[in-house]
Coordinates of C-alpha atoms in Angstrom, one line a residue:
M1 CA 0.2 0.2 -0.1
I2 CA 0.8 3.9 -0.9
I3 CA -1.2 4.9 2.1
P4 CA -0.7 3.9 5.9
Q5 CA -3.1 1.8 6.6
F6 CA -4.1 3.1 10.0
G7 CA -4.6 7.1 10.4
L8 CA -6.6 9.4 12.5
G9 CA -10.0 11.2 10.8
T10 CA -11.3 14.9 11.9
F11 CA -14.5 14.6 9.9
R12 CA -16.5 16.7 11.9
L13 CA -14.2 17.7 14.4
T14 CA -13.8 21.5 14.9
G15 CA -11.8 23.8 17.1
E16 CA -10.6 22.8 20.5
T17 CA -12.5 19.8 19.9
V18 CA -9.8 19.1 17.3
I19 CA -6.5 20.5 18.4
Q20 CA -6.5 18.2 21.2
S21 CA -7.8 15.1 19.6
V22 CA -4.4 15.8 17.3
Q23 CA -2.3 16.4 20.2
T24 CA -3.5 13.5 21.6
A25 CA -3.2 11.5 18.6
L26 CA 0.5 12.1 18.0
E27 CA 1.2 11.4 21.6
V28 CA -0.3 8.3 21.4
G29 CA 1.2 7.1 18.3
Y30 CA -0.5 8.3 15.5
R31 CA 1.6 9.3 12.0
T32 CA -1.4 10.2 9.7
I33 CA -4.4 12.7 10.0
D34 CA -6.7 13.4 7.3
T35 CA -8.8 16.3 7.0
A36 CA -10.2 18.5 3.9
Q37 CA -10.8 22.2 2.6
I38 CA -14.9 21.6 3.7
Y39 CA -14.1 20.3 7.6
G40 CA -12.7 24.0 8.4
N41 CA -10.3 22.6 11.0
E42 CA -7.1 22.8 8.6
A43 CA -5.4 25.4 10.5
E44 CA -6.7 24.5 13.9
I45 CA -4.5 20.9 12.2
G46 CA -1.6 22.9 11.9
Q47 CA -1.3 24.5 14.9
A48 CA -1.7 21.1 16.8
I49 CA 1.0 19.2 14.9
A50 CA 3.4 22.4 15.3
Q51 CA 2.8 22.2 19.2
S52 CA 3.4 18.9 19.0
G53 CA 7.4 18.8 18.4
V54 CA 6.4 15.5 15.9
A55 CA 8.8 16.4 13.0
R56 CA 6.8 17.2 9.2
S57 CA 8.8 14.1 8.3
E58 CA 7.2 11.5 9.9
L59 CA 3.7 12.8 9.4
F60 CA 1.5 11.9 6.3
L61 CA -1.1 14.5 5.8
T62 CA -4.1 14.4 4.1
T63 CA -6.8 16.6 2.6
K64 CA -9.5 17.0 -0.1
I65 CA -10.1 19.8 -2.7
W66 CA -13.2 20.5 -2.4
T67 CA -16.0 21.2 -5.2
V68 CA -15.8 25.6 -5.1
H69 CA -12.0 25.3 -6.0
Y70 CA -12.6 22.8 -8.7
D71 CA -12.2 25.0 -11.6
A72 CA -8.3 24.8 -12.9
E73 CA -7.9 28.5 -12.1
K74 CA -8.6 27.8 -8.3
L75 CA -7.6 24.5 -7.4
I76 CA -3.7 24.7 -7.7
G77 CA -4.1 28.1 -5.4
S78 CA -6.9 26.5 -3.4
L79 CA -4.6 23.9 -2.1
K80 CA -1.7 27.0 -1.5
E81 CA -3.8 28.2 0.8
S82 CA -4.8 24.6 2.4
L83 CA -0.5 24.3 2.8
Q84 CA -0.5 28.1 5.0
K85 CA -3.1 26.4 7.2
L86 CA -1.3 23.0 7.5
R87 CA 1.8 24.8 8.4
T88 CA 3.3 22.9 5.6
D89 CA 4.8 23.1 2.3
H90 CA 3.4 20.3 0.7
V91 CA 0.6 17.8 2.1
N92 CA 1.4 13.6 1.3
L93 CA -1.9 12.9 -0.6
T94 CA -4.5 15.5 -2.3
L95 CA -7.8 14.0 -2.9
I96 CA -11.2 15.4 -5.3
H97 CA -13.6 14.6 -2.3
W98 CA -16.5 13.9 -4.6
P99 CA -17.2 13.5 -8.0
A100 CA -20.1 15.8 -8.1
P101 CA -21.9 15.0 -11.8
K102 CA -24.9 16.9 -11.3
L103 CA -22.7 19.9 -11.0
G104 CA -21.7 19.2 -14.5
V105 CA -17.6 18.2 -12.9
Q106 CA -15.5 16.8 -15.9
I107 CA -13.0 14.2 -14.7
P108 CA -10.5 14.0 -16.9
E109 CA -9.5 18.3 -16.7
L110 CA -10.2 17.6 -12.7
M111 CA -7.9 15.1 -12.6
Q112 CA -5.3 16.5 -14.8
T113 CA -5.3 19.8 -12.7
L114 CA -4.7 17.5 -9.6
L115 CA -2.0 15.6 -11.4
E116 CA -0.4 19.5 -11.9
A117 CA -0.1 20.5 -8.3
K118 CA 1.3 17.1 -7.4
Q119 CA 4.3 18.2 -10.3
L120 CA 4.6 21.0 -8.1
G121 CA 5.2 19.6 -5.7
L122 CA 2.6 20.5 -3.8
T123 CA 1.7 17.4 -2.9
E124 CA 3.2 13.7 -2.8
Y125 CA 0.5 11.9 -4.3
I126 CA -2.9 12.4 -5.4
G127 CA -5.9 10.2 -5.3
I128 CA -10.0 10.5 -5.1
S129 CA -12.7 9.8 -3.2
N130 CA -17.1 8.9 -3.3
F131 CA -15.9 8.0 -7.0
N132 CA -18.1 4.8 -8.5
I133 CA -16.2 2.4 -10.7
E134 CA -17.0 4.4 -14.1
L135 CA -15.9 7.8 -12.5
T136 CA -12.8 6.6 -11.3
Q137 CA -12.5 4.7 -15.1
Q138 CA -12.4 8.3 -16.1
A139 CA -9.7 9.1 -14.0
I140 CA -7.5 5.9 -14.6
E141 CA -7.8 7.2 -18.4
S142 CA -6.6 10.4 -17.8
V143 CA -3.9 10.2 -15.6
G144 CA -3.0 7.0 -15.3
Q145 CA -3.6 4.3 -12.3
V146 CA -0.1 4.9 -11.3
N147 CA -1.2 8.3 -11.1
I148 CA -4.0 7.8 -8.3
A149 CA -3.2 6.4 -5.0
T150 CA -6.0 5.5 -3.5
N151 CA -9.9 5.5 -3.3
Q152 CA -11.1 7.0 -0.3
I153 CA -15.0 5.4 0.2
E154 CA -17.6 5.0 3.2
L155 CA -17.2 1.2 3.8
S156 CA -17.8 -0.8 7.0
P157 CA -19.5 -4.3 8.1
Y158 CA -23.1 -2.2 6.9
L159 CA -22.0 -0.8 3.3
Q160 CA -19.2 -3.3 2.1
N161 CA -19.0 -1.7 -1.5
Q162 CA -18.0 -5.3 -2.7
K163 CA -18.2 -4.5 -6.3
L164 CA -15.9 -0.9 -5.9
A165 CA -13.6 -2.5 -3.2
R166 CA -12.7 -5.5 -5.6
F167 CA -12.2 -3.3 -8.4
L168 CA -10.0 -1.2 -6.9
Q169 CA -7.7 -3.6 -6.0
Q170 CA -7.3 -5.1 -8.8
Q171 CA -6.2 -2.0 -10.1
N172 CA -3.3 -1.4 -7.5
I173 CA -5.3 1.7 -6.4
D174 CA -5.8 1.4 -1.9
V175 CA -9.2 1.4 -0.4
T176 CA -9.1 3.8 2.2
S177 CA -12.3 3.2 4.7
Y178 CA -14.2 5.9 5.8
M179 CA -17.4 5.9 8.4
T180 CA -16.2 2.2 9.4
L181 CA -18.0 2.5 12.5
A182 CA -21.0 3.9 10.5
Y183 CA -21.4 6.5 12.9
G184 CA -21.6 3.7 16.0
K185 CA -24.2 2.4 14.6
V186 CA -22.7 -1.1 14.3
L187 CA -21.1 -1.0 17.6
K188 CA -24.6 -2.3 18.2
D189 CA -24.2 -5.3 16.3
P190 CA -24.7 -9.1 18.2
V191 CA -22.6 -10.4 15.9
L192 CA -19.3 -8.2 16.5
H193 CA -20.7 -8.1 20.2
N194 CA -19.5 -11.8 20.0
I195 CA -16.9 -11.8 18.4
A196 CA -15.6 -9.0 20.5
L197 CA -16.0 -11.0 23.7
E198 CA -14.3 -13.9 22.0
H199 CA -10.8 -11.4 21.4
Q200 CA -11.8 -9.3 24.9
V201 CA -11.7 -6.5 22.7
T202 CA -14.5 -3.8 21.8
P203 CA -17.2 -4.0 18.4
A204 CA -15.1 -0.9 17.5
Q205 CA -11.4 -2.7 17.4
I206 CA -13.1 -5.6 15.6
A207 CA -15.3 -3.4 12.8
L208 CA -11.7 -1.3 12.0
A209 CA -9.5 -5.2 12.1
W210 CA -11.7 -6.3 10.0
A211 CA -11.1 -3.7 7.9
L212 CA -7.6 -3.7 8.0
Q213 CA -8.0 -8.2 7.1
K214 CA -9.3 -6.6 4.1
G215 CA -6.9 -4.7 2.8
Y216 CA -7.8 -1.3 3.5
A217 CA -6.7 2.1 5.3
V218 CA -8.8 2.9 8.1
I219 CA -9.3 6.5 9.5
P220 CA -11.6 6.5 12.3
S221 CA -12.3 10.0 14.7
S222 CA -11.7 10.2 18.7
T223 CA -11.5 13.0 20.9
Q224 CA -10.5 10.1 23.3
R225 CA -7.5 9.0 24.8
E226 CA -8.5 5.5 25.6
H227 CA -10.7 5.5 22.4
L228 CA -7.7 6.2 20.5
I229 CA -5.3 3.9 21.8
A230 CA -8.2 1.2 21.7
N231 CA -8.0 2.1 17.5
L232 CA -5.0 1.7 17.2
Q233 CA -5.0 -1.1 19.0
A234 CA -7.1 -2.9 16.5
Q235 CA -4.0 -3.8 14.2
D236 CA -2.7 -6.3 16.5
I237 CA -6.2 -8.4 16.1
Q238 CA -6.3 -11.9 13.9
L239 CA -9.4 -12.8 12.8
T240 CA -10.1 -16.2 11.7
E241 CA -11.6 -17.0 8.6
L242 CA -14.9 -17.6 10.2
E243 CA -15.2 -14.4 11.8
M244 CA -14.9 -12.5 8.4
Q245 CA -17.6 -14.6 7.2
A246 CA -20.0 -13.4 9.9
I247 CA -18.8 -10.2 9.3
A248 CA -18.8 -10.4 5.5
S249 CA -23.1 -11.9 6.5
L250 CA -24.0 -8.2 7.9
D251 CA -24.1 -6.0 4.7
R252 CA -27.3 -4.5 4.2
N253 CA -26.2 -1.4 1.8
G254 CA -26.4 1.0 5.3
R255 CA -25.0 4.5 3.2
E256 CA -24.7 6.9 5.9
V257 CA -23.4 9.8 3.7
N258 CA -25.3 10.1 0.3
P259 CA -25.4 13.8 -0.7
D260 CA -27.6 14.6 -3.6
E261 CA -25.6 17.0 -5.8
L262 CA -22.5 15.5 -5.1
A263 CA -22.7 11.8 -5.6
P264 CA -22.3 9.9 -7.9
E265 CA -24.8 6.7 -9.0
W266 CA -23.2 3.9 -6.7
D267 CA -22.6 0.3 -7.9

């Protein structure tokens, strides 16, 4: 994988909350942080990193370009603004946040502009987020599969996205799972609860371990030190084939995030 397999998500975390979350995460061993222009927290994340004393070279930072900056004239300028807020001269990964087909977004031109940002040294890798198979193919045709590090998609035991995930893995494009706990809904699942009891861990750790074992990267968020540590420990859990099959049976196409103007037709 190009993408580190375990990181910190910062969706919905702002102000002092995100500063504390990032600082605590860095203290307990996280080195990958995921943000986005629309989250409105890049400056706070930059502050938290600066105050942490962790060297920039140890970190993997991801941000995502928001739809209002998709114009070729605006994208690179907006990324430079993100870098200023994050207090760095480059990010490790920049993603197109949503394909937004209903806004008339032209994926080939958009990916070309993003590739230009990479060539300028503003970002080490580029990729996509919330793209279906057809739009991923358009991105591949535009800039080549070698230039698409990941597709970050909603993916949990309740939304397993198997067709899309399989396609991405066949293309050697890393799968990054967001919303892996489905806003906490999977934590109440009896199947996950029983597997967690067997391993003497939490259902959250089981859901994360499942995604990791599928070969996906995960970016769970938390504001509590004990949860941040517990999430990291999911990397040490080895699920049996039977347990993986039991979790596979939980798929119910339970999508949590599907903004009408931004989302594609899902596979």
